[in-house]
Each structure stands twice: as C-alpha cells, then as structure tokens.
Amino acid sequence: MYTQDQLKAMVADAAKNEVLSNMAPGGILGIGTGSTANLFIDAIAPHKDHFSGVISSSQASTERLQKHGFKVLDSNSVVSVPIYVDGADEIDPQGHMLKGGGGALTREKIVAQLAQSFVCICDASKEVDILGKFPLPVEVIPMAQAQVTRFLESLGATVSLRKIKGSDQIFVTDNQGWILDASGLKITDPVSLESEVNQIPGVICNGLFARRKADVLLIGESEGVRRQIY
Ligand code: 5RP
C-alpha cells in the first residue's frame, strides 16, 4: 500500500515523462500550484533546459521554480502553451475538476486557459462521482464578500471566509482577493454552476474547472499510475 505522499510523488514522476515525451525542446510549460504540483516541479527541475520558459500559476510556484533556475515568463507575453500540469481537489468521471484548495484558483484558470492540454495529476482520493464534497472556493473582491455569501447560501451552501491555517487572519490571495469556501453543494451540472457563480458581481473566479476541464488525468492508485484521456 502506498501513502498519499508516495502516490503524489508517483504521479509527479509520470507527469515529468508525459511532458518530456509530448513537448519538443524549446517550448513553454504551464505549471500549477499545490503539494502535487510542487513534487512535479522538483521532478522536472533536472530537465529545465528542455524548456525556453514556464508560466506559473502562483507566487509560491514561481518562487519554487526560480529556486530551481527556471525562467518564469509573464503570462501576458504568451499566447499559448502546449501543456499545463496541475493538481486538483476533486475530479469527476468527465474530467471536470474542483480546485483552489491552495487558493490559487484564478491564476490557475488563467494559465489553464492558455494551454492546449491540461494534464491533471492527483492521487486516487481525489476521484469522485459528483463534485462538491470538497468545499467550492470562490475568490471575491473583499467588498462583495457578504453579498456573494448570501448568493451561495441561496444555492444551499454553507459558506465560510477562508482564514490562514491555524490563525484568525483572513487568507488573502495573490490577487488581493478573499476566498469563500462553499460547502454542502452537490454539483451535478458543473458547467452551469461555474458560469452562474462567475456572474455574481464581485466574484473574481470560482474553483470549478468544468468549461476548461482536464484533457489527461494521471492518477496514483494502489496498482500504480493510471493514465486516462477525456
Ligand atoms: C491550489 C489547487 C491545487 O491544485 C489543489 O488544491 C490540489 O492540491 P494538492 O496537490 O496539494 O492536493 O487547486 O489552488
């Protein structure tokens, strides 16, 4: 039996092989955020010269990439990247994902939108039939917090303003936004809900990655890494 950390390391290594065998030298790679993405960054670091640069989805990933010597590019200077690699908090059988546990959802969505292929890397605990057991993160402009909370509650969610772990301080995103975690939603139509939540004034972005879902899943299971294409 593998531990969750071992499964994450296995998918990170598989993602390294996936990227190196599908990207010609000199391309630009999109990179996500979180513990699985961190393992991927470490796994791909010895091959950094294969890439002309990377686009990062958070300040945390940027710092890790720069420590490894990657050239981190401004996403405004790039029209498209062949592959974006990132983790997920949940993924359903169609490849729709719920993300943002690490608070980087908006930048993750921006980089994912530039990608021709989204390679999702996660351990088997993230695979679900219906999204929503993990609270849906919604990044908001602070002055809209109460209004967006009421809207999410009207959908049946229990909403909490994200705080920094182990403290009473509000978690502030890389974009100076706040995060509302909406729990108790049974997300049977993630494509519609993603759009609906994005329409509320003050919402910067929500953690449903349904319109731009995964193209490839590398999932760590007790039998090893399974590769699935959507
Ligand atoms: C960060 C994310 C992460 O991809 C997601 O939370 C999964 O993280 P981990 O790999 O640590 O389980 O969306 O905003």
Short mmCIF file of C-alpha atoms and ligand atoms in Angstrom, two decimals:
data_model
loop_
_atom_site.label_atom_id
_atom_site.label_comp_id
_atom_site.label_asym_id
_atom_site.label_seq_id
_atom_site.Cartn_x
_atom_site.Cartn_y
_atom_site.Cartn_z
CA MET A 1 0.00 0.00 0.00
CA TYR A 2 1.33 3.44 -0.92
CA THR A 3 0.88 6.50 1.27
CA GLN A 4 -0.84 9.55 -0.22
CA ASP A 5 2.54 11.29 -0.46
CA GLN A 6 4.03 8.33 -2.33
CA LEU A 7 1.09 8.38 -4.76
CA LYS A 8 1.62 12.09 -5.35
CA ALA A 9 5.33 11.51 -6.00
CA MET A 10 4.49 8.72 -8.45
CA VAL A 11 2.13 10.92 -10.48
CA ALA A 12 4.62 13.78 -10.40
CA ASP A 13 7.21 11.49 -11.94
CA ALA A 14 4.71 10.19 -14.51
CA ALA A 15 3.86 13.80 -15.41
CA LYS A 16 7.54 14.53 -15.99
CA ASN A 17 7.65 11.66 -18.52
CA GLU A 18 4.34 12.79 -20.08
CA VAL A 19 5.67 16.31 -20.60
CA LEU A 20 9.12 15.33 -21.85
CA SER A 21 7.71 12.88 -24.37
CA ASN A 22 4.99 15.24 -25.65
CA MET A 23 6.79 18.57 -25.76
CA ALA A 24 9.52 19.42 -28.23
CA PRO A 25 12.59 21.16 -26.76
CA GLY A 26 12.28 24.94 -26.51
CA GLY A 27 8.59 25.06 -25.60
CA ILE A 28 6.87 26.84 -22.72
CA LEU A 29 5.27 24.78 -19.96
CA GLY A 30 2.37 25.85 -17.73
CA ILE A 31 2.72 24.90 -14.08
CA GLY A 32 0.14 24.67 -11.31
CA THR A 33 0.12 25.06 -7.55
CA GLY A 34 -0.08 22.78 -4.52
CA SER A 35 1.75 19.87 -2.98
CA THR A 36 1.42 17.63 -6.06
CA ALA A 37 2.48 20.44 -8.39
CA ASN A 38 5.46 21.08 -6.08
CA LEU A 39 6.55 17.47 -6.47
CA PHE A 40 6.16 17.85 -10.23
CA ILE A 41 8.32 21.00 -10.20
CA ASP A 42 11.02 19.11 -8.31
CA ALA A 43 10.78 16.13 -10.69
CA ILE A 44 11.04 18.23 -13.85
CA ALA A 45 13.74 20.57 -12.48
CA PRO A 46 16.71 18.48 -13.73
CA HIS A 47 15.22 18.93 -17.24
CA LYS A 48 14.68 22.69 -17.05
CA ASP A 49 16.84 23.30 -20.12
CA HIS A 50 14.28 21.39 -22.17
CA PHE A 51 12.03 24.47 -21.86
CA SER A 52 12.53 28.04 -23.01
CA GLY A 53 10.46 29.09 -20.01
CA VAL A 54 7.49 28.35 -17.81
CA ILE A 55 4.27 30.13 -16.87
CA SER A 56 3.43 29.85 -13.20
CA SER A 57 0.01 29.92 -11.51
CA SER A 58 1.03 31.40 -8.15
CA GLN A 59 3.66 33.32 -6.28
CA ALA A 60 4.51 30.14 -4.34
CA SER A 61 5.15 28.11 -7.51
CA THR A 62 7.10 30.99 -9.05
CA GLU A 63 9.44 31.08 -6.06
CA ARG A 64 9.98 27.31 -6.20
CA LEU A 65 10.58 27.42 -9.97
CA GLN A 66 13.03 30.29 -9.68
CA LYS A 67 14.96 28.48 -6.94
CA HIS A 68 15.40 25.63 -9.40
CA GLY A 69 16.61 28.09 -12.06
CA PHE A 70 13.59 28.03 -14.37
CA LYS A 71 12.87 31.13 -16.44
CA VAL A 72 9.40 32.21 -15.31
CA LEU A 73 7.63 34.22 -18.02
CA ASP A 74 4.87 36.80 -17.74
CA SER A 75 1.64 35.15 -18.90
CA ASN A 76 0.83 38.29 -20.90
CA SER A 77 3.80 37.52 -23.15
CA VAL A 78 2.48 34.09 -24.13
CA VAL A 79 -0.38 33.24 -26.48
CA SER A 80 -0.49 29.52 -25.88
CA VAL A 81 1.35 26.72 -24.10
CA PRO A 82 1.22 23.08 -25.20
CA ILE A 83 0.72 21.62 -21.71
CA TYR A 84 -0.42 22.78 -18.28
CA VAL A 85 0.24 20.44 -15.34
CA ASP A 86 -1.66 20.88 -12.10
CA GLY A 87 -3.31 19.02 -9.24
CA ALA A 88 -6.97 19.05 -8.22
CA ASP A 89 -9.06 18.74 -5.09
CA GLU A 90 -11.68 16.65 -6.90
CA ILE A 91 -12.12 15.26 -10.40
CA ASP A 92 -15.29 13.65 -11.77
CA PRO A 93 -15.62 10.93 -14.45
CA GLN A 94 -15.86 13.55 -17.23
CA GLY A 95 -12.66 15.33 -16.15
CA HIS A 96 -14.43 18.32 -14.55
CA MET A 97 -12.37 19.47 -11.59
CA LEU A 98 -12.85 21.34 -8.37
CA LYS A 99 -9.71 23.26 -7.46
CA GLY A 100 -8.47 26.09 -5.29
CA GLY A 101 -7.70 24.33 -2.02
CA GLY A 102 -4.41 26.20 -2.10
CA GLY A 103 -6.08 29.49 -3.02
CA ALA A 104 -4.51 29.83 -6.46
CA LEU A 105 -7.66 29.15 -8.49
CA THR A 106 -7.77 32.38 -10.50
CA ARG A 107 -4.20 32.24 -11.76
CA GLU A 108 -4.55 28.50 -12.31
CA LYS A 109 -7.54 29.15 -14.52
CA ILE A 110 -5.71 31.85 -16.44
CA VAL A 111 -2.77 29.57 -17.20
CA ALA A 112 -5.03 26.57 -17.89
CA GLN A 113 -6.90 28.70 -20.44
CA LEU A 114 -3.63 29.24 -22.33
CA ALA A 115 -3.00 25.51 -22.54
CA GLN A 116 -3.69 23.18 -25.42
CA SER A 117 -3.71 20.27 -22.97
CA PHE A 118 -4.48 20.19 -19.22
CA VAL A 119 -2.71 17.31 -17.51
CA CYS A 120 -4.29 16.75 -14.09
CA ILE A 121 -2.12 14.97 -11.54
CA CYS A 122 -3.57 13.61 -8.32
CA ASP A 123 -3.88 10.65 -6.01
CA ALA A 124 -6.89 8.34 -6.02
CA SER A 125 -8.58 10.12 -3.09
CA LYS A 126 -9.45 13.00 -5.45
CA GLU A 127 -11.62 10.93 -7.80
CA VAL A 128 -15.35 11.43 -7.13
CA ASP A 129 -18.63 10.68 -8.90
CA ILE A 130 -20.13 14.10 -8.18
CA LEU A 131 -18.14 17.22 -7.32
CA GLY A 132 -18.89 19.13 -4.12
CA LYS A 133 -17.77 17.12 -1.13
CA PHE A 134 -14.72 19.38 -1.05
CA PRO A 135 -15.92 22.97 -0.42
CA LEU A 136 -16.09 25.08 -3.58
CA PRO A 137 -13.63 28.00 -3.32
CA VAL A 138 -14.91 31.31 -4.67
CA GLU A 139 -12.45 34.20 -4.88
CA VAL A 140 -14.10 37.57 -4.32
CA ILE A 141 -13.31 41.26 -4.15
CA PRO A 142 -13.47 41.90 -0.38
CA MET A 143 -16.34 44.45 -0.58
CA ALA A 144 -18.57 41.80 -2.19
CA GLN A 145 -17.97 39.15 0.48
CA ALA A 146 -21.37 39.44 2.22
CA GLN A 147 -23.35 39.68 -0.99
CA VAL A 148 -21.66 36.69 -2.60
CA THR A 149 -22.05 34.74 0.65
CA ARG A 150 -25.81 35.35 0.56
CA PHE A 151 -26.00 34.20 -3.05
CA LEU A 152 -24.07 31.00 -2.33
CA GLU A 153 -26.28 30.36 0.71
CA SER A 154 -29.34 30.73 -1.52
CA LEU A 155 -27.95 27.80 -3.53
CA GLY A 156 -27.90 25.73 -0.33
CA ALA A 157 -24.23 26.16 0.58
CA THR A 158 -22.74 26.76 3.98
CA VAL A 159 -20.15 29.45 3.45
CA SER A 160 -17.04 30.34 5.37
CA LEU A 161 -14.49 33.06 4.77
CA ARG A 162 -11.08 31.40 4.45
CA LYS A 163 -8.58 32.15 7.18
CA ILE A 164 -4.86 31.41 7.26
CA LYS A 165 -4.50 27.91 8.72
CA GLY A 166 -4.12 27.97 12.49
CA SER A 167 -4.84 31.71 12.74
CA ASP A 168 -7.73 34.17 12.80
CA GLN A 169 -6.29 36.22 9.95
CA ILE A 170 -8.11 36.35 6.64
CA PHE A 171 -6.35 34.49 3.83
CA VAL A 172 -5.50 36.98 1.07
CA THR A 173 -4.82 35.64 -2.41
CA ASP A 174 -2.02 36.64 -4.79
CA ASN A 175 -4.63 38.96 -6.39
CA GLN A 176 -5.57 40.60 -3.05
CA GLY A 177 -8.89 38.74 -3.10
CA TRP A 178 -10.60 36.79 -0.33
CA ILE A 179 -11.85 33.23 -0.60
CA LEU A 180 -15.29 31.97 0.35
CA ASP A 181 -15.44 28.20 0.81
CA ALA A 182 -18.91 26.95 -0.08
CA SER A 183 -19.63 23.52 1.35
CA GLY A 184 -22.67 21.28 1.01
CA LEU A 185 -23.18 21.79 -2.73
CA LYS A 186 -23.94 18.72 -4.79
CA ILE A 187 -22.60 19.84 -8.14
CA THR A 188 -24.47 17.81 -10.74
CA ASP A 189 -24.02 20.39 -13.52
CA PRO A 190 -20.54 21.88 -13.02
CA VAL A 191 -20.51 23.71 -16.36
CA SER A 192 -23.67 25.69 -15.49
CA LEU A 193 -22.68 26.34 -11.89
CA GLU A 194 -19.26 27.61 -12.95
CA SER A 195 -20.90 30.20 -15.20
CA GLU A 196 -23.65 31.07 -12.72
CA VAL A 197 -21.23 31.79 -9.89
CA ASN A 198 -18.97 33.81 -12.19
CA GLN A 199 -21.92 36.11 -12.98
CA ILE A 200 -22.25 37.39 -9.40
CA PRO A 201 -20.80 40.89 -9.16
CA GLY A 202 -17.63 40.82 -7.11
CA VAL A 203 -16.70 37.24 -7.93
CA ILE A 204 -13.21 37.08 -9.37
CA CYS A 205 -13.29 33.40 -10.14
CA ASN A 206 -14.56 30.11 -8.76
CA GLY A 207 -12.85 26.76 -8.35
CA LEU A 208 -14.89 24.83 -10.89
CA PHE A 209 -12.76 23.87 -13.85
CA ALA A 210 -15.58 22.49 -15.97
CA ARG A 211 -15.60 24.66 -19.08
CA ARG A 212 -11.85 24.12 -19.34
CA LYS A 213 -11.61 20.63 -17.88
CA ALA A 214 -8.78 18.11 -17.82
CA ASP A 215 -7.64 16.51 -21.09
CA VAL A 216 -5.41 13.92 -19.44
CA LEU A 217 -5.51 12.50 -15.92
CA LEU A 218 -2.54 10.85 -14.27
CA ILE A 219 -3.87 9.31 -11.11
CA GLY A 220 -1.89 7.48 -8.45
CA GLU A 221 -3.59 4.31 -7.27
CA SER A 222 -2.53 1.25 -5.29
CA GLU A 223 -1.78 -0.51 -8.62
CA GLY A 224 0.39 2.36 -9.84
CA VAL A 225 -0.29 5.36 -12.08
CA ARG A 226 -3.34 5.19 -14.34
CA ARG A 227 -3.45 7.43 -17.43
CA GLN A 228 -6.84 8.50 -18.67
CA ILE A 229 -7.75 10.68 -21.63
CA TYR A 230 -11.04 12.60 -21.77
C1 5RP B 1 -4.39 25.02 -5.50
C2 5RP B 1 -5.03 23.87 -6.18
C3 5RP B 1 -4.37 22.55 -6.05
O1 5RP B 1 -4.11 22.05 -7.31
C4 5RP B 1 -5.28 21.62 -5.29
O2 5RP B 1 -5.64 22.23 -4.07
C5 5RP B 1 -4.61 20.27 -5.03
O3 5RP B 1 -3.56 20.45 -4.12
P1 5RP B 1 -2.65 19.27 -3.63
O4 5RP B 1 -1.83 18.82 -4.77
O5 5RP B 1 -1.82 19.91 -2.53
O6 5RP B 1 -3.54 18.19 -3.08
O7 5RP B 1 -6.04 23.97 -6.83
O8 5RP B 1 -5.15 26.19 -5.61
#
